[in-house]
mmCIF file of C-alpha atoms and ligand atoms in Angstrom:
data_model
loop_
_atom_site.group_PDB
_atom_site.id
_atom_site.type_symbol
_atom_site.label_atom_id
_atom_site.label_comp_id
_atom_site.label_asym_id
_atom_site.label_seq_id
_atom_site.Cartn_x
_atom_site.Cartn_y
_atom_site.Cartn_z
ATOM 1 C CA UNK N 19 29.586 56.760 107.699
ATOM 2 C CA UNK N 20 27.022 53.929 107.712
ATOM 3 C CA UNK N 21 24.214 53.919 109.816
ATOM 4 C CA UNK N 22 24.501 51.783 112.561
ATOM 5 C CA UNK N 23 22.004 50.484 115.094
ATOM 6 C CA UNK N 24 21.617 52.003 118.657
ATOM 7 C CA UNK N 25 21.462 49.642 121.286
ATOM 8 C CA UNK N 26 21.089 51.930 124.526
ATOM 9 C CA UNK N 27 21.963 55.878 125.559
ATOM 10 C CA UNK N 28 22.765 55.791 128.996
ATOM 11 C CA UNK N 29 24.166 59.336 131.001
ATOM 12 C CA UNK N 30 27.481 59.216 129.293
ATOM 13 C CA UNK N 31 27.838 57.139 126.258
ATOM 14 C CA UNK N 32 25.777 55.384 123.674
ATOM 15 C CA UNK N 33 26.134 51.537 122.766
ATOM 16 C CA UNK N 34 26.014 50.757 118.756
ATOM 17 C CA UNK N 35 25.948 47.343 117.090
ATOM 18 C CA UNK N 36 29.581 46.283 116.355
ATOM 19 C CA UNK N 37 30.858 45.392 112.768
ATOM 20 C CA UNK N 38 30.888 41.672 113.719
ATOM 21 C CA UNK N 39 28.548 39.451 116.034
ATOM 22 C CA UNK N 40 30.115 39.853 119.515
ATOM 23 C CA UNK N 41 31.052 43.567 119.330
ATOM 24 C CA UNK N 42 29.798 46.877 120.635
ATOM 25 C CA UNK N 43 30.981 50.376 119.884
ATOM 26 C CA UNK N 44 31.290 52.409 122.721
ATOM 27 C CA UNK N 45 30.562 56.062 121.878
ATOM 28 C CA UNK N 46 31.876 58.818 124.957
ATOM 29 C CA UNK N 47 29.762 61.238 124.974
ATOM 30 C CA UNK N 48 30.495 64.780 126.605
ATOM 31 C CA UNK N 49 27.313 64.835 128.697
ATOM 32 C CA UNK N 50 27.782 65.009 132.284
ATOM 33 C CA UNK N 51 25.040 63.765 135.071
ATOM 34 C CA UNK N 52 24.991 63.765 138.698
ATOM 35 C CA UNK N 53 23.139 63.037 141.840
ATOM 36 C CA UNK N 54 21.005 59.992 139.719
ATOM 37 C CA UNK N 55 20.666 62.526 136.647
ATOM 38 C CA UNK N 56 19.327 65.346 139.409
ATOM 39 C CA UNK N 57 22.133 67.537 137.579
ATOM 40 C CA UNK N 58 22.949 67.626 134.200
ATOM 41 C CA UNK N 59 25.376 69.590 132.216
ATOM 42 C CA UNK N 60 28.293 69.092 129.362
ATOM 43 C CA UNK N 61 32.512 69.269 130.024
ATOM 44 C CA UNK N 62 33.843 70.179 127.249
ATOM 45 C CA UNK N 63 35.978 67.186 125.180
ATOM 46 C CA UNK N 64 35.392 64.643 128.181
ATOM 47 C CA UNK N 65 34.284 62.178 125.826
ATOM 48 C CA UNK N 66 37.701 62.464 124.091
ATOM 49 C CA UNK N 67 39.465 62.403 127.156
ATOM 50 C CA UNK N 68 37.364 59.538 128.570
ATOM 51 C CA UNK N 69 38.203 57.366 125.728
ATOM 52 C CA UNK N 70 41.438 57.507 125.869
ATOM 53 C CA UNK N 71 42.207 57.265 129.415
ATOM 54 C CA UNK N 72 39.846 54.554 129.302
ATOM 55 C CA UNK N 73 41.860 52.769 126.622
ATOM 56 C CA UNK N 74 44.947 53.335 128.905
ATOM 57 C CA UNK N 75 43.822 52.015 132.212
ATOM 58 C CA UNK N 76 41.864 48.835 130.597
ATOM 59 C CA UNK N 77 45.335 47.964 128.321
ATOM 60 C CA UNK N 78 47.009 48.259 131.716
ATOM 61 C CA UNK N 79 45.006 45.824 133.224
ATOM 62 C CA UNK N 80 45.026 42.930 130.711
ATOM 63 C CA UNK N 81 48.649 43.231 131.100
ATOM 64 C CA UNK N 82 48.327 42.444 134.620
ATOM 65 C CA UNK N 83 45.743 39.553 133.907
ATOM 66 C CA UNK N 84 42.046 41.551 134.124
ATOM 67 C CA UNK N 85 39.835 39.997 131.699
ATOM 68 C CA UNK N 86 38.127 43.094 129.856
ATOM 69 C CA UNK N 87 35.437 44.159 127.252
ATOM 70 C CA UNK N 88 38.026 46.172 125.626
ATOM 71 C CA UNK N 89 39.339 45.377 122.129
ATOM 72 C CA UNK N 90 40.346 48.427 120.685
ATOM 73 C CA UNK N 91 40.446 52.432 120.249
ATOM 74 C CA UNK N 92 38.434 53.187 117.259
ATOM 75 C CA UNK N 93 38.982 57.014 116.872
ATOM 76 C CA UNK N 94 38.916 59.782 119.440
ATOM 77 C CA UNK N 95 35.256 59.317 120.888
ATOM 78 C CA UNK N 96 34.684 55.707 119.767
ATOM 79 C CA UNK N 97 35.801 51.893 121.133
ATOM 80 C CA UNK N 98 35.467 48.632 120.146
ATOM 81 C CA UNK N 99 34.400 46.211 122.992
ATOM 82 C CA UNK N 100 33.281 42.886 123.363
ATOM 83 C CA UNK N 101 29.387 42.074 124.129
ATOM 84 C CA UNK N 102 28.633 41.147 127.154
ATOM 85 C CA UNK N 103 25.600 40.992 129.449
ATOM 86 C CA UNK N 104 26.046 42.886 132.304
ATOM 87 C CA UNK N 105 25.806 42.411 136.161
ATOM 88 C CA UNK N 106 23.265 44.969 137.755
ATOM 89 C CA UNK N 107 25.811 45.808 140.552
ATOM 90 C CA UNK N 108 28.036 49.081 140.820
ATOM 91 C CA UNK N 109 31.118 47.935 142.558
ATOM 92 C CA UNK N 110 32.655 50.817 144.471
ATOM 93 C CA UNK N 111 36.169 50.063 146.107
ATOM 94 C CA UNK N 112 37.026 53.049 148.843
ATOM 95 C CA UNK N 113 40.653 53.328 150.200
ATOM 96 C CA UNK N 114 40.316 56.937 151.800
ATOM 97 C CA UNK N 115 36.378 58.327 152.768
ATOM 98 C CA UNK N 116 34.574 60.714 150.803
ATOM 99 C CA UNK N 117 31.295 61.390 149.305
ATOM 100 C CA UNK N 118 28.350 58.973 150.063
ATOM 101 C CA UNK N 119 29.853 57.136 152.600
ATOM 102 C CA UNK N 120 31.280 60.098 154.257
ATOM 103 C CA UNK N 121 27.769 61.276 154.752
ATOM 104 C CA UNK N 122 26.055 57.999 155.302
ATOM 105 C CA UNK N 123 28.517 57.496 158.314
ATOM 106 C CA UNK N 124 29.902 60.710 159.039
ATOM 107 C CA UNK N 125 33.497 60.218 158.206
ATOM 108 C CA UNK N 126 34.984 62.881 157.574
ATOM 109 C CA UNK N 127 36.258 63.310 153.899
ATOM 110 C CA UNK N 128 40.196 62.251 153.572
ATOM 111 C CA UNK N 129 39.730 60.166 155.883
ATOM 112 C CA UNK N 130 41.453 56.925 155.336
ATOM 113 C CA UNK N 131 39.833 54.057 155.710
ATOM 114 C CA UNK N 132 41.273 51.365 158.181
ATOM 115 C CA UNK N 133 41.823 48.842 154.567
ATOM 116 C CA UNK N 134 40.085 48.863 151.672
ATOM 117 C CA UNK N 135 36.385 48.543 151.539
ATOM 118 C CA UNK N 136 34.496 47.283 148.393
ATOM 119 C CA UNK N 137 30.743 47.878 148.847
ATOM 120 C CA UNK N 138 28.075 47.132 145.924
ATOM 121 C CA UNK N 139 25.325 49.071 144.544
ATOM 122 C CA UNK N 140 22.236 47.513 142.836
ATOM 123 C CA UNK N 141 22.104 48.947 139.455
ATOM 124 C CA UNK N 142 18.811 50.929 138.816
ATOM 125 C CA UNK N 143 18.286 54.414 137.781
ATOM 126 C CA UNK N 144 14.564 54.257 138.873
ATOM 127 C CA UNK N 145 15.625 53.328 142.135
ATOM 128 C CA UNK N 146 19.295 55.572 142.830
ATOM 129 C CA UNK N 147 21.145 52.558 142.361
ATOM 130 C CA UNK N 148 20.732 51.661 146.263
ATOM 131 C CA UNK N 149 23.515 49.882 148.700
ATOM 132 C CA UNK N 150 23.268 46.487 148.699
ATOM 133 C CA UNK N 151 24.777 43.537 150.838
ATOM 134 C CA UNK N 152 26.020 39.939 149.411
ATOM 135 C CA UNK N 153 23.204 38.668 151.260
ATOM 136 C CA UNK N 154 21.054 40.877 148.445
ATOM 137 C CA UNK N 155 22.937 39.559 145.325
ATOM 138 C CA UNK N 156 22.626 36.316 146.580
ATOM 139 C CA UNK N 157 19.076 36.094 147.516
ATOM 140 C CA UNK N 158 17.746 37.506 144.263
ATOM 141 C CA UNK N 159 20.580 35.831 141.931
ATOM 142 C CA UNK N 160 22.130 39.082 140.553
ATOM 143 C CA UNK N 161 25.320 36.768 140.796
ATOM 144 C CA UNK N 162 26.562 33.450 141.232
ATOM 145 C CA UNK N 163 29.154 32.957 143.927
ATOM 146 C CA UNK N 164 31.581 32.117 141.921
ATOM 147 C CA UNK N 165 31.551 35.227 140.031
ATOM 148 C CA UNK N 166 30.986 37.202 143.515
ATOM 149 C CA UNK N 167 34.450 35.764 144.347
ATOM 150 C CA UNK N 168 35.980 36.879 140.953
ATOM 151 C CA UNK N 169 34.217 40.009 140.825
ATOM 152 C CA UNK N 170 35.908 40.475 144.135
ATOM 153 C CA UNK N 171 39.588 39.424 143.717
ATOM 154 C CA UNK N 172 39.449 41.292 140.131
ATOM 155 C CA UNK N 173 38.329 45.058 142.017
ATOM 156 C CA UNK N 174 41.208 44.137 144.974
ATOM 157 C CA UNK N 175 43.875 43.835 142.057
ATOM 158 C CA UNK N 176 42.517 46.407 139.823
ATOM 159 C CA UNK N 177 42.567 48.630 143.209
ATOM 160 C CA UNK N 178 46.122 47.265 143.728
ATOM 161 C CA UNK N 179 47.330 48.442 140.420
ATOM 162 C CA UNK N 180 45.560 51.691 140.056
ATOM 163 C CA UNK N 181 46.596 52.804 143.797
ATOM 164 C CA UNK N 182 50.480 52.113 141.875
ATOM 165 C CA UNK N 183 49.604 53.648 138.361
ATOM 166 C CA UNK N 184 48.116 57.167 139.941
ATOM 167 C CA UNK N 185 50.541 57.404 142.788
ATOM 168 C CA UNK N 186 53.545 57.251 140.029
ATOM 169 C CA UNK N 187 51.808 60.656 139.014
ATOM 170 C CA UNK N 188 51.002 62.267 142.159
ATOM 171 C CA UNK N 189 47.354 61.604 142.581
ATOM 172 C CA UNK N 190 46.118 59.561 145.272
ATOM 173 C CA UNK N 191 43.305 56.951 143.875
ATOM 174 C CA UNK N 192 39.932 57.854 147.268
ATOM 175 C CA UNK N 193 37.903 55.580 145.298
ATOM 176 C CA UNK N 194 35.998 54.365 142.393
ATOM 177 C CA UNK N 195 33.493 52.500 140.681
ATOM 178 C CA UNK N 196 33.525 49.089 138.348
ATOM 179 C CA UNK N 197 30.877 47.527 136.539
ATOM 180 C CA UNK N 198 31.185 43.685 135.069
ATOM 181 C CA UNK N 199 29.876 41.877 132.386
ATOM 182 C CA UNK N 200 29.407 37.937 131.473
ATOM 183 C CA UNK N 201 30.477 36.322 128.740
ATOM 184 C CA UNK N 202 28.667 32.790 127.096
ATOM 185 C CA UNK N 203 30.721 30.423 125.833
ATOM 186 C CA UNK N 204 28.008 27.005 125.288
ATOM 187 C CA UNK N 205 27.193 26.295 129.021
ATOM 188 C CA UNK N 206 29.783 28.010 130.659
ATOM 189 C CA UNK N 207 30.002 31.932 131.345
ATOM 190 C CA UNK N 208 32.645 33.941 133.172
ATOM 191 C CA UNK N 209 33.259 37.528 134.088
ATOM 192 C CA UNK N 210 34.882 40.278 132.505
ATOM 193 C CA UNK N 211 35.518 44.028 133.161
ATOM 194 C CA UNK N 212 33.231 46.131 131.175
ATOM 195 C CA UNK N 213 31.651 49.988 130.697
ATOM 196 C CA UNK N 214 34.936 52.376 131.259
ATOM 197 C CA UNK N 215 37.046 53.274 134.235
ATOM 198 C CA UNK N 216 38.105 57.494 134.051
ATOM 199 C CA UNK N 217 37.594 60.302 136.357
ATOM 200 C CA UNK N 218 33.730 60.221 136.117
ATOM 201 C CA UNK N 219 33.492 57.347 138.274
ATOM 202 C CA UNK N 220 36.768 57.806 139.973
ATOM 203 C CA UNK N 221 37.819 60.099 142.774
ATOM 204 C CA UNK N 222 41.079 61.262 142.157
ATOM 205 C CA UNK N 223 42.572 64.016 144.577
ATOM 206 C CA UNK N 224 46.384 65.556 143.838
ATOM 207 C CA UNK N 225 48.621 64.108 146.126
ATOM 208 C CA UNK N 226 50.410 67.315 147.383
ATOM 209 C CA UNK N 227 47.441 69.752 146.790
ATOM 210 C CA UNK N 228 44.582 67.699 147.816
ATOM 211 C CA UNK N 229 43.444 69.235 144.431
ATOM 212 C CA UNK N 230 40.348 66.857 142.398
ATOM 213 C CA UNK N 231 40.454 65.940 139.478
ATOM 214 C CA UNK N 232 37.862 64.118 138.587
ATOM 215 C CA UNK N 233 33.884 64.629 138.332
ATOM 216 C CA UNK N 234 33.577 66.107 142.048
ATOM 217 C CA UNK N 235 34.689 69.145 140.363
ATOM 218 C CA UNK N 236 31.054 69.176 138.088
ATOM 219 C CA UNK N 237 29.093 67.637 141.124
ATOM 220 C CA UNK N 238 29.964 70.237 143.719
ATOM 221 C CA UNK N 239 30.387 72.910 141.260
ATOM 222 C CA UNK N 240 33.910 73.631 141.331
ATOM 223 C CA UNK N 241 34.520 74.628 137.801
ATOM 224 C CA UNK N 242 37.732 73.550 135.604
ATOM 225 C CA UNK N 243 36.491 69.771 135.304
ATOM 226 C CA UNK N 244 37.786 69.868 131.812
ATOM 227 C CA UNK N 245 41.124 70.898 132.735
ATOM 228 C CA UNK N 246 41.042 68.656 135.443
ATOM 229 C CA UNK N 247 40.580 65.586 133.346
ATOM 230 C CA UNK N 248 43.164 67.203 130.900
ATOM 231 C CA UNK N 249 45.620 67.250 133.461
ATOM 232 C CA UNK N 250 44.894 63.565 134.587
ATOM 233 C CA UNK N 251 45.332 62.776 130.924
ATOM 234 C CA UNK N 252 48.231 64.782 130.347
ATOM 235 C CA UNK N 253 50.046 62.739 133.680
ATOM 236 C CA UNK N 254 48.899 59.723 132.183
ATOM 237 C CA UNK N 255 51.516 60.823 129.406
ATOM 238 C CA UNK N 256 48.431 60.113 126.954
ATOM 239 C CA UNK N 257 48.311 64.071 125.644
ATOM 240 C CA UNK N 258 50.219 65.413 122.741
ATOM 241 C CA UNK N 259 50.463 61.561 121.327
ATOM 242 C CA UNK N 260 50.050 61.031 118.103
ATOM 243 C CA UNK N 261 46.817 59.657 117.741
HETATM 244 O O1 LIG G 313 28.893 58.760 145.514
HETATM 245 P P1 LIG G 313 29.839 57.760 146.096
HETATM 246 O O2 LIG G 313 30.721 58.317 147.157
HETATM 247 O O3 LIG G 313 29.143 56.502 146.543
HETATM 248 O O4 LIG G 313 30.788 57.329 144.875
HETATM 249 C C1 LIG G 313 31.872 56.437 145.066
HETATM 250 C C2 LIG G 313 32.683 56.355 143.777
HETATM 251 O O5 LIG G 313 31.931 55.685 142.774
HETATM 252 C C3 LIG G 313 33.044 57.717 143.195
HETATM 253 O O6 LIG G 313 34.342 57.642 142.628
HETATM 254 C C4 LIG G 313 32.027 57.929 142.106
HETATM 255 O O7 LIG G 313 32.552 58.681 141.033
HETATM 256 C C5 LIG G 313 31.721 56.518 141.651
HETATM 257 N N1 LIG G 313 30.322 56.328 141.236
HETATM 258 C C6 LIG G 313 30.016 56.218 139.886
HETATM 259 N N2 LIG G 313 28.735 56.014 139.478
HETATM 260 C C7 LIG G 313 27.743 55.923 140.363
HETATM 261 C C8 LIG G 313 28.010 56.041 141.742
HETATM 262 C C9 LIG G 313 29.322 56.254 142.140
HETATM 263 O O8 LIG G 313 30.929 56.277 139.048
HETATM 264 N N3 LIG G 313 26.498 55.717 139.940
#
């Protein structure tokens, strides 16, 4: 293979230059972090698995309209996605209680939440990617309204769709996290989906069991996170393809 250039490592994957102007190759990596990289650790073929779920969800939701980075699957740890420059916010959208917000507000975990709550997180390692308000965003021009609104709507209807697409397989979506990107085209720029969407940054909890399956199982050591994104895989239908 030809060498390509690096653009960034972050926790879980590393960004190469794309074969044409525009692109990025998303590599998965199997490197797991937690608690702001407090906790670090591997699961075994998550990369693989993260890819291709990945794939899955983000084909999903241009079908349903969702503007993505996603172009396509390139091999098992590797995707081809559209530059884009992206918004410092984590966008978490919470339909039952769990994790941070559970302990910021003592509600109990499994507790759910009177409607959906979508809460945003200023992207910075340095700093734990703290909460944030609108008010935040706004005042120091992270992003426009407009794309507020948009960034908005989109997680409500991604939300929407994913609640559907995991319930059809018995696991009920607690929450998860999105990240967005801009595109330029001349003067104008709109948003896009971007990084990946699989059970690291999702909390995904069998619906009869209450069993997770999904990266609470590395964070609170609970052992069997690789089977437990094999089996969210494997519901997905996206195991034993050939691919
Ligand atoms: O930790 P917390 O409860 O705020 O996480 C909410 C959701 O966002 C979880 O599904 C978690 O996996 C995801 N998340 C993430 N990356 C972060 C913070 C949270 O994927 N940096």
């Amino acid at each position: 293979m030809t060498r390509r250039r690096q653009i960034y490592e972050g926790k879980a994957k590393i960004l190469y230059e794309g074969p044409e102007p525009g692109t990025i190759i998303q590599y998965f990596k199997d490197d797991a972090t937690a608690f702001n990289a407090e906790k670090k650790g591997t699961i075994n073929g998550k990369g693989v698995i993260n890819n291709r779920i990945s794939e899955h969800v983000f084909t999903r939701l241009a079908h349903i309209g969702i503007p993505t980075h996603f172009i396509r699957r390139l091999n098992m740890r590797e995707q081809l996605v559209r530059q884009c420059e992206i918004i410092p916010i984590e966008v978490v959208v919470r339909n039952v209680a769990a994790g941070s917000i559970s302990k910021r507000l003592g509600i109990e975990e499994g507790e759910p939440l009177p409607h959906t709550l979508i809460e945003y997180y200023y992207k910075d390692d340095a700093l734990g990617d703290p909460l944030i308000a609108e008010e935040h965003i706004a005042c120091f021009n992270w992003a426009g309204p407009e794309e507020m609104q948009d960034i908005a709507s989109m997680a409500i209807r991604i939300n929407d769709f994913m609640c559907g697409m995991f319930a059809a397989i018995d696991i009920r979506l607690i929450d998860f996290k999105l990240e967005f990107g801009r595109i330029f085209d001349g003067d104008y720029s709109r948003v896009i989906l971007a990084d990946e969407i699989s059970p690291d940054g999702c909390r995904l909890w069998d619906m009869k069991t209450g069993e997770k399956l999904d990266k609470d199982r590395f964070r609170r050591d609970l052992g069997g996170e690789s089977e437990a994104y094999q089996e969210v895989a494997r519901r997905l239908g996206l195991l034993n393809e050939d691919n």
